[in-house]
Amino acid sequence: MAYMSEEGYKKLMEELRVLETVNRPEISKQIAEARDKGDLSENAEYDAAKEAQGMLEMKISQLKEIIANAKIIDESKLGTDSVQILNKVELKNVLNGMKMTYTIVSESEANLREGKISVSTPIARGLLGKKVGDVVEIQVPQGKVNLEILNISI
């Protein structure tokens, strides 16, 4: 089951719509054009188009599975007593004083440039259930880091 915001769910639905109604017909057209060029055994365009079709169908299948298992979180029922999915968490690295803010989201909504980290990342897993003022030791690829929770918001 994938927990996600309504906004994230709508983005996935739109992406699926584009893949099925725009990209799929484009690839079918490319395959037809390549097929019209003759011998398929030596036709690189045909092979490339068929491979692109396979990748597209795999992506469509993955999106359909995520959507089928999606559970939309009612954001009005979220609290800020402790860290949970869809919370924005302001943190401070205890060692160097650097501050950062992350929103904990589902895997399909994660985007580090937007400050959205997946609930399955080591940082998010370490923060879940913690409260403001808690210092959490989290194992990251570079080693252990101590983060203090400064604020939890929606």
PDB file of C-alpha atoms in Angstrom:
ATOM      1  CA  MET A   1       0.000   0.000   0.000  1.00  0.00           C
ATOM      2  CA  ALA A   2       1.331   3.426  -0.949  1.00  0.00           C
ATOM      3  CA  TYR A   3       0.216   6.342   1.187  1.00  0.00           C
ATOM      4  CA  MET A   4       0.132   9.634  -0.680  1.00  0.00           C
ATOM      5  CA  SER A   5      -1.374  13.066  -0.794  1.00  0.00           C
ATOM      6  CA  GLU A   6      -4.311  13.856  -3.045  1.00  0.00           C
ATOM      7  CA  GLU A   7      -1.983  16.091  -5.083  1.00  0.00           C
ATOM      8  CA  GLY A   8       0.457  13.208  -5.590  1.00  0.00           C
ATOM      9  CA  TYR A   9      -2.393  10.898  -6.602  1.00  0.00           C
ATOM     10  CA  LYS A  10      -3.638  13.420  -9.185  1.00  0.00           C
ATOM     11  CA  LYS A  11      -0.112  13.768 -10.626  1.00  0.00           C
ATOM     12  CA  LEU A  12       0.145  10.000 -11.050  1.00  0.00           C
ATOM     13  CA  MET A  13      -3.263   9.863 -12.729  1.00  0.00           C
ATOM     14  CA  GLU A  14      -2.239  12.653 -15.136  1.00  0.00           C
ATOM     15  CA  GLU A  15       1.060  10.937 -15.925  1.00  0.00           C
ATOM     16  CA  LEU A  16      -0.796   7.694 -16.654  1.00  0.00           C
ATOM     17  CA  ARG A  17      -3.277   9.542 -18.889  1.00  0.00           C
ATOM     18  CA  VAL A  18      -0.422  11.095 -20.924  1.00  0.00           C
ATOM     19  CA  LEU A  19       1.396   7.776 -21.254  1.00  0.00           C
ATOM     20  CA  GLU A  20      -1.741   6.005 -22.467  1.00  0.00           C
ATOM     21  CA  THR A  21      -3.226   8.710 -24.716  1.00  0.00           C
ATOM     22  CA  VAL A  22      -0.125  10.470 -26.091  1.00  0.00           C
ATOM     23  CA  ASN A  23       2.987   8.322 -25.771  1.00  0.00           C
ATOM     24  CA  ARG A  24       1.392   4.948 -26.582  1.00  0.00           C
ATOM     25  CA  PRO A  25      -0.090   6.125 -29.927  1.00  0.00           C
ATOM     26  CA  GLU A  26       3.233   7.824 -30.831  1.00  0.00           C
ATOM     27  CA  ILE A  27       5.170   4.605 -30.317  1.00  0.00           C
ATOM     28  CA  SER A  28       2.580   2.583 -32.243  1.00  0.00           C
ATOM     29  CA  LYS A  29       2.994   5.038 -35.124  1.00  0.00           C
ATOM     30  CA  GLN A  30       6.797   4.699 -34.983  1.00  0.00           C
ATOM     31  CA  ILE A  31       6.500   0.902 -35.089  1.00  0.00           C
ATOM     32  CA  ALA A  32       4.140   1.073 -38.078  1.00  0.00           C
ATOM     33  CA  GLU A  33       6.486   3.447 -39.947  1.00  0.00           C
ATOM     34  CA  ALA A  34       9.498   1.226 -39.227  1.00  0.00           C
ATOM     35  CA  ARG A  35       7.552  -1.864 -40.320  1.00  0.00           C
ATOM     36  CA  ASP A  36       6.737  -0.179 -43.647  1.00  0.00           C
ATOM     37  CA  LYS A  37      10.459   0.197 -44.368  1.00  0.00           C
ATOM     38  CA  GLY A  38      10.856  -3.474 -45.121  1.00  0.00           C
ATOM     39  CA  ASP A  39      12.939  -6.308 -43.655  1.00  0.00           C
ATOM     40  CA  LEU A  40      12.387  -6.352 -39.881  1.00  0.00           C
ATOM     41  CA  SER A  41      15.397  -8.576 -39.171  1.00  0.00           C
ATOM     42  CA  GLU A  42      17.827  -5.755 -40.040  1.00  0.00           C
ATOM     43  CA  ASN A  43      15.663  -2.773 -39.093  1.00  0.00           C
ATOM     44  CA  ALA A  44      17.221  -0.863 -36.177  1.00  0.00           C
ATOM     45  CA  GLU A  45      14.349   1.653 -36.104  1.00  0.00           C
ATOM     46  CA  TYR A  46      11.860  -1.159 -35.617  1.00  0.00           C
ATOM     47  CA  ASP A  47      13.934  -2.720 -32.827  1.00  0.00           C
ATOM     48  CA  ALA A  48      14.293   0.650 -31.064  1.00  0.00           C
ATOM     49  CA  ALA A  49      10.573   1.375 -31.340  1.00  0.00           C
ATOM     50  CA  LYS A  50       9.666  -2.088 -30.016  1.00  0.00           C
ATOM     51  CA  GLU A  51      12.065  -1.616 -27.086  1.00  0.00           C
ATOM     52  CA  ALA A  52      10.564   1.815 -26.362  1.00  0.00           C
ATOM     53  CA  GLN A  53       7.118   0.242 -26.453  1.00  0.00           C
ATOM     54  CA  GLY A  54       8.171  -2.408 -23.942  1.00  0.00           C
ATOM     55  CA  MET A  55       9.578   0.253 -21.583  1.00  0.00           C
ATOM     56  CA  LEU A  56       6.424   2.356 -21.931  1.00  0.00           C
ATOM     57  CA  GLU A  57       4.148  -0.595 -21.193  1.00  0.00           C
ATOM     58  CA  MET A  58       6.258  -1.471 -18.155  1.00  0.00           C
ATOM     59  CA  LYS A  59       5.953   2.133 -16.872  1.00  0.00           C
ATOM     60  CA  ILE A  60       2.177   2.109 -17.459  1.00  0.00           C
ATOM     61  CA  SER A  61       1.898  -1.197 -15.592  1.00  0.00           C
ATOM     62  CA  GLN A  62       3.936   0.153 -12.648  1.00  0.00           C
ATOM     63  CA  LEU A  63       1.809   3.309 -12.439  1.00  0.00           C
ATOM     64  CA  LYS A  64      -1.415   1.300 -12.553  1.00  0.00           C
ATOM     65  CA  GLU A  65      -0.141  -0.879  -9.697  1.00  0.00           C
ATOM     66  CA  ILE A  66       0.828   2.141  -7.584  1.00  0.00           C
ATOM     67  CA  ILE A  67      -2.550   3.779  -8.250  1.00  0.00           C
ATOM     68  CA  ALA A  68      -4.437   0.569  -7.467  1.00  0.00           C
ATOM     69  CA  ASN A  69      -2.649   0.270  -4.111  1.00  0.00           C
ATOM     70  CA  ALA A  70      -2.758   3.977  -3.273  1.00  0.00           C
ATOM     71  CA  LYS A  71      -4.286   5.177  -0.044  1.00  0.00           C
ATOM     72  CA  ILE A  72      -4.951   8.906  -0.085  1.00  0.00           C
ATOM     73  CA  ILE A  73      -4.225  10.521   3.249  1.00  0.00           C
ATOM     74  CA  ASP A  74      -6.780  12.971   4.582  1.00  0.00           C
ATOM     75  CA  GLU A  75      -4.507  15.925   5.279  1.00  0.00           C
ATOM     76  CA  SER A  76      -7.114  17.516   7.558  1.00  0.00           C
ATOM     77  CA  LYS A  77      -6.569  14.675  10.040  1.00  0.00           C
ATOM     78  CA  LEU A  78      -2.793  15.048  10.196  1.00  0.00           C
ATOM     79  CA  GLY A  79      -1.250  16.155  13.450  1.00  0.00           C
ATOM     80  CA  THR A  80       2.033  17.750  14.388  1.00  0.00           C
ATOM     81  CA  ASP A  81       2.553  16.116  17.795  1.00  0.00           C
ATOM     82  CA  SER A  82       5.016  13.673  16.247  1.00  0.00           C
ATOM     83  CA  VAL A  83       6.540  13.183  12.805  1.00  0.00           C
ATOM     84  CA  GLN A  84       4.357  11.332  10.305  1.00  0.00           C
ATOM     85  CA  ILE A  85       3.939  11.119   6.556  1.00  0.00           C
ATOM     86  CA  LEU A  86       3.087  14.447   4.851  1.00  0.00           C
ATOM     87  CA  ASN A  87       4.607  16.441   7.728  1.00  0.00           C
ATOM     88  CA  LYS A  88       7.151  19.153   7.017  1.00  0.00           C
ATOM     89  CA  VAL A  89      10.032  18.710   9.455  1.00  0.00           C
ATOM     90  CA  GLU A  90      12.644  21.361  10.232  1.00  0.00           C
ATOM     91  CA  LEU A  91      15.908  19.792  11.375  1.00  0.00           C
ATOM     92  CA  LYS A  92      19.293  20.893  12.623  1.00  0.00           C
ATOM     93  CA  ASN A  93      22.473  18.881  12.248  1.00  0.00           C
ATOM     94  CA  VAL A  94      23.800  18.816  15.828  1.00  0.00           C
ATOM     95  CA  LEU A  95      27.434  18.554  14.678  1.00  0.00           C
ATOM     96  CA  ASN A  96      27.641  21.521  12.285  1.00  0.00           C
ATOM     97  CA  GLY A  97      24.455  23.511  13.072  1.00  0.00           C
ATOM     98  CA  MET A  98      23.203  23.270   9.478  1.00  0.00           C
ATOM     99  CA  LYS A  99      19.405  23.531   9.191  1.00  0.00           C
ATOM    100  CA  MET A 100      17.266  21.738   6.639  1.00  0.00           C
ATOM    101  CA  THR A 101      13.577  21.196   6.030  1.00  0.00           C
ATOM    102  CA  TYR A 102      12.036  18.086   4.503  1.00  0.00           C
ATOM    103  CA  THR A 103       8.498  17.003   3.782  1.00  0.00           C
ATOM    104  CA  ILE A 104       8.006  13.269   4.224  1.00  0.00           C
ATOM    105  CA  VAL A 105       6.046  11.845   1.301  1.00  0.00           C
ATOM    106  CA  SER A 106       5.330   8.550  -0.452  1.00  0.00           C
ATOM    107  CA  GLU A 107       8.017   7.038  -2.679  1.00  0.00           C
ATOM    108  CA  SER A 108       6.186   8.129  -5.835  1.00  0.00           C
ATOM    109  CA  GLU A 109       6.083  11.781  -4.678  1.00  0.00           C
ATOM    110  CA  ALA A 110       9.716  12.072  -3.524  1.00  0.00           C
ATOM    111  CA  ASN A 111      11.680  14.926  -5.099  1.00  0.00           C
ATOM    112  CA  LEU A 112      14.781  16.105  -3.265  1.00  0.00           C
ATOM    113  CA  ARG A 113      14.912  19.394  -5.197  1.00  0.00           C
ATOM    114  CA  GLU A 114      11.515  20.248  -3.731  1.00  0.00           C
ATOM    115  CA  GLY A 115      12.576  19.081  -0.266  1.00  0.00           C
ATOM    116  CA  LYS A 116      10.342  16.005  -0.437  1.00  0.00           C
ATOM    117  CA  ILE A 117      11.911  12.798   0.844  1.00  0.00           C
ATOM    118  CA  SER A 118      10.464   9.315   0.630  1.00  0.00           C
ATOM    119  CA  VAL A 119       9.040   7.779   3.781  1.00  0.00           C
ATOM    120  CA  SER A 120      11.316   4.800   3.096  1.00  0.00           C
ATOM    121  CA  THR A 121      14.605   6.775   3.284  1.00  0.00           C
ATOM    122  CA  PRO A 122      16.830   6.302   6.348  1.00  0.00           C
ATOM    123  CA  ILE A 123      16.247   9.910   7.457  1.00  0.00           C
ATOM    124  CA  ALA A 124      12.450   9.679   7.204  1.00  0.00           C
ATOM    125  CA  ARG A 125      12.349   6.266   8.910  1.00  0.00           C
ATOM    126  CA  GLY A 126      14.483   7.650  11.737  1.00  0.00           C
ATOM    127  CA  LEU A 127      12.207  10.667  12.193  1.00  0.00           C
ATOM    128  CA  LEU A 128       8.816   8.932  12.140  1.00  0.00           C
ATOM    129  CA  GLY A 129       7.122   9.059  15.530  1.00  0.00           C
ATOM    130  CA  LYS A 130       9.634  11.510  17.024  1.00  0.00           C
ATOM    131  CA  LYS A 131       8.691  14.858  18.606  1.00  0.00           C
ATOM    132  CA  VAL A 132       9.998  18.447  18.561  1.00  0.00           C
ATOM    133  CA  GLY A 133      13.189  18.645  20.624  1.00  0.00           C
ATOM    134  CA  ASP A 134      14.154  15.010  20.047  1.00  0.00           C
ATOM    135  CA  VAL A 135      17.670  14.337  18.777  1.00  0.00           C
ATOM    136  CA  VAL A 136      17.722  11.376  16.429  1.00  0.00           C
ATOM    137  CA  GLU A 137      20.812   9.410  15.411  1.00  0.00           C
ATOM    138  CA  ILE A 138      20.407   8.271  11.824  1.00  0.00           C
ATOM    139  CA  GLN A 139      22.655   5.955   9.842  1.00  0.00           C
ATOM    140  CA  VAL A 140      23.246   7.468   6.391  1.00  0.00           C
ATOM    141  CA  PRO A 141      25.704   6.302   3.696  1.00  0.00           C
ATOM    142  CA  GLN A 142      28.360   8.730   4.981  1.00  0.00           C
ATOM    143  CA  GLY A 143      28.035   7.466   8.564  1.00  0.00           C
ATOM    144  CA  LYS A 144      25.894   8.437  11.540  1.00  0.00           C
ATOM    145  CA  VAL A 145      24.340  11.884  11.802  1.00  0.00           C
ATOM    146  CA  ASN A 146      22.537  13.446  14.775  1.00  0.00           C
ATOM    147  CA  LEU A 147      19.546  15.566  13.819  1.00  0.00           C
ATOM    148  CA  GLU A 148      17.489  17.665  16.210  1.00  0.00           C
ATOM    149  CA  ILE A 149      13.832  18.176  15.350  1.00  0.00           C
ATOM    150  CA  LEU A 150      13.137  21.913  15.544  1.00  0.00           C
ATOM    151  CA  ASN A 151       9.602  22.054  14.154  1.00  0.00           C
ATOM    152  CA  ILE A 152       6.862  19.828  12.744  1.00  0.00           C
ATOM    153  CA  SER A 153       4.181  21.349  10.507  1.00  0.00           C
ATOM    154  CA  ILE A 154       1.705  20.390   7.805  1.00  0.00           C
TER     155      ILE A 154
END
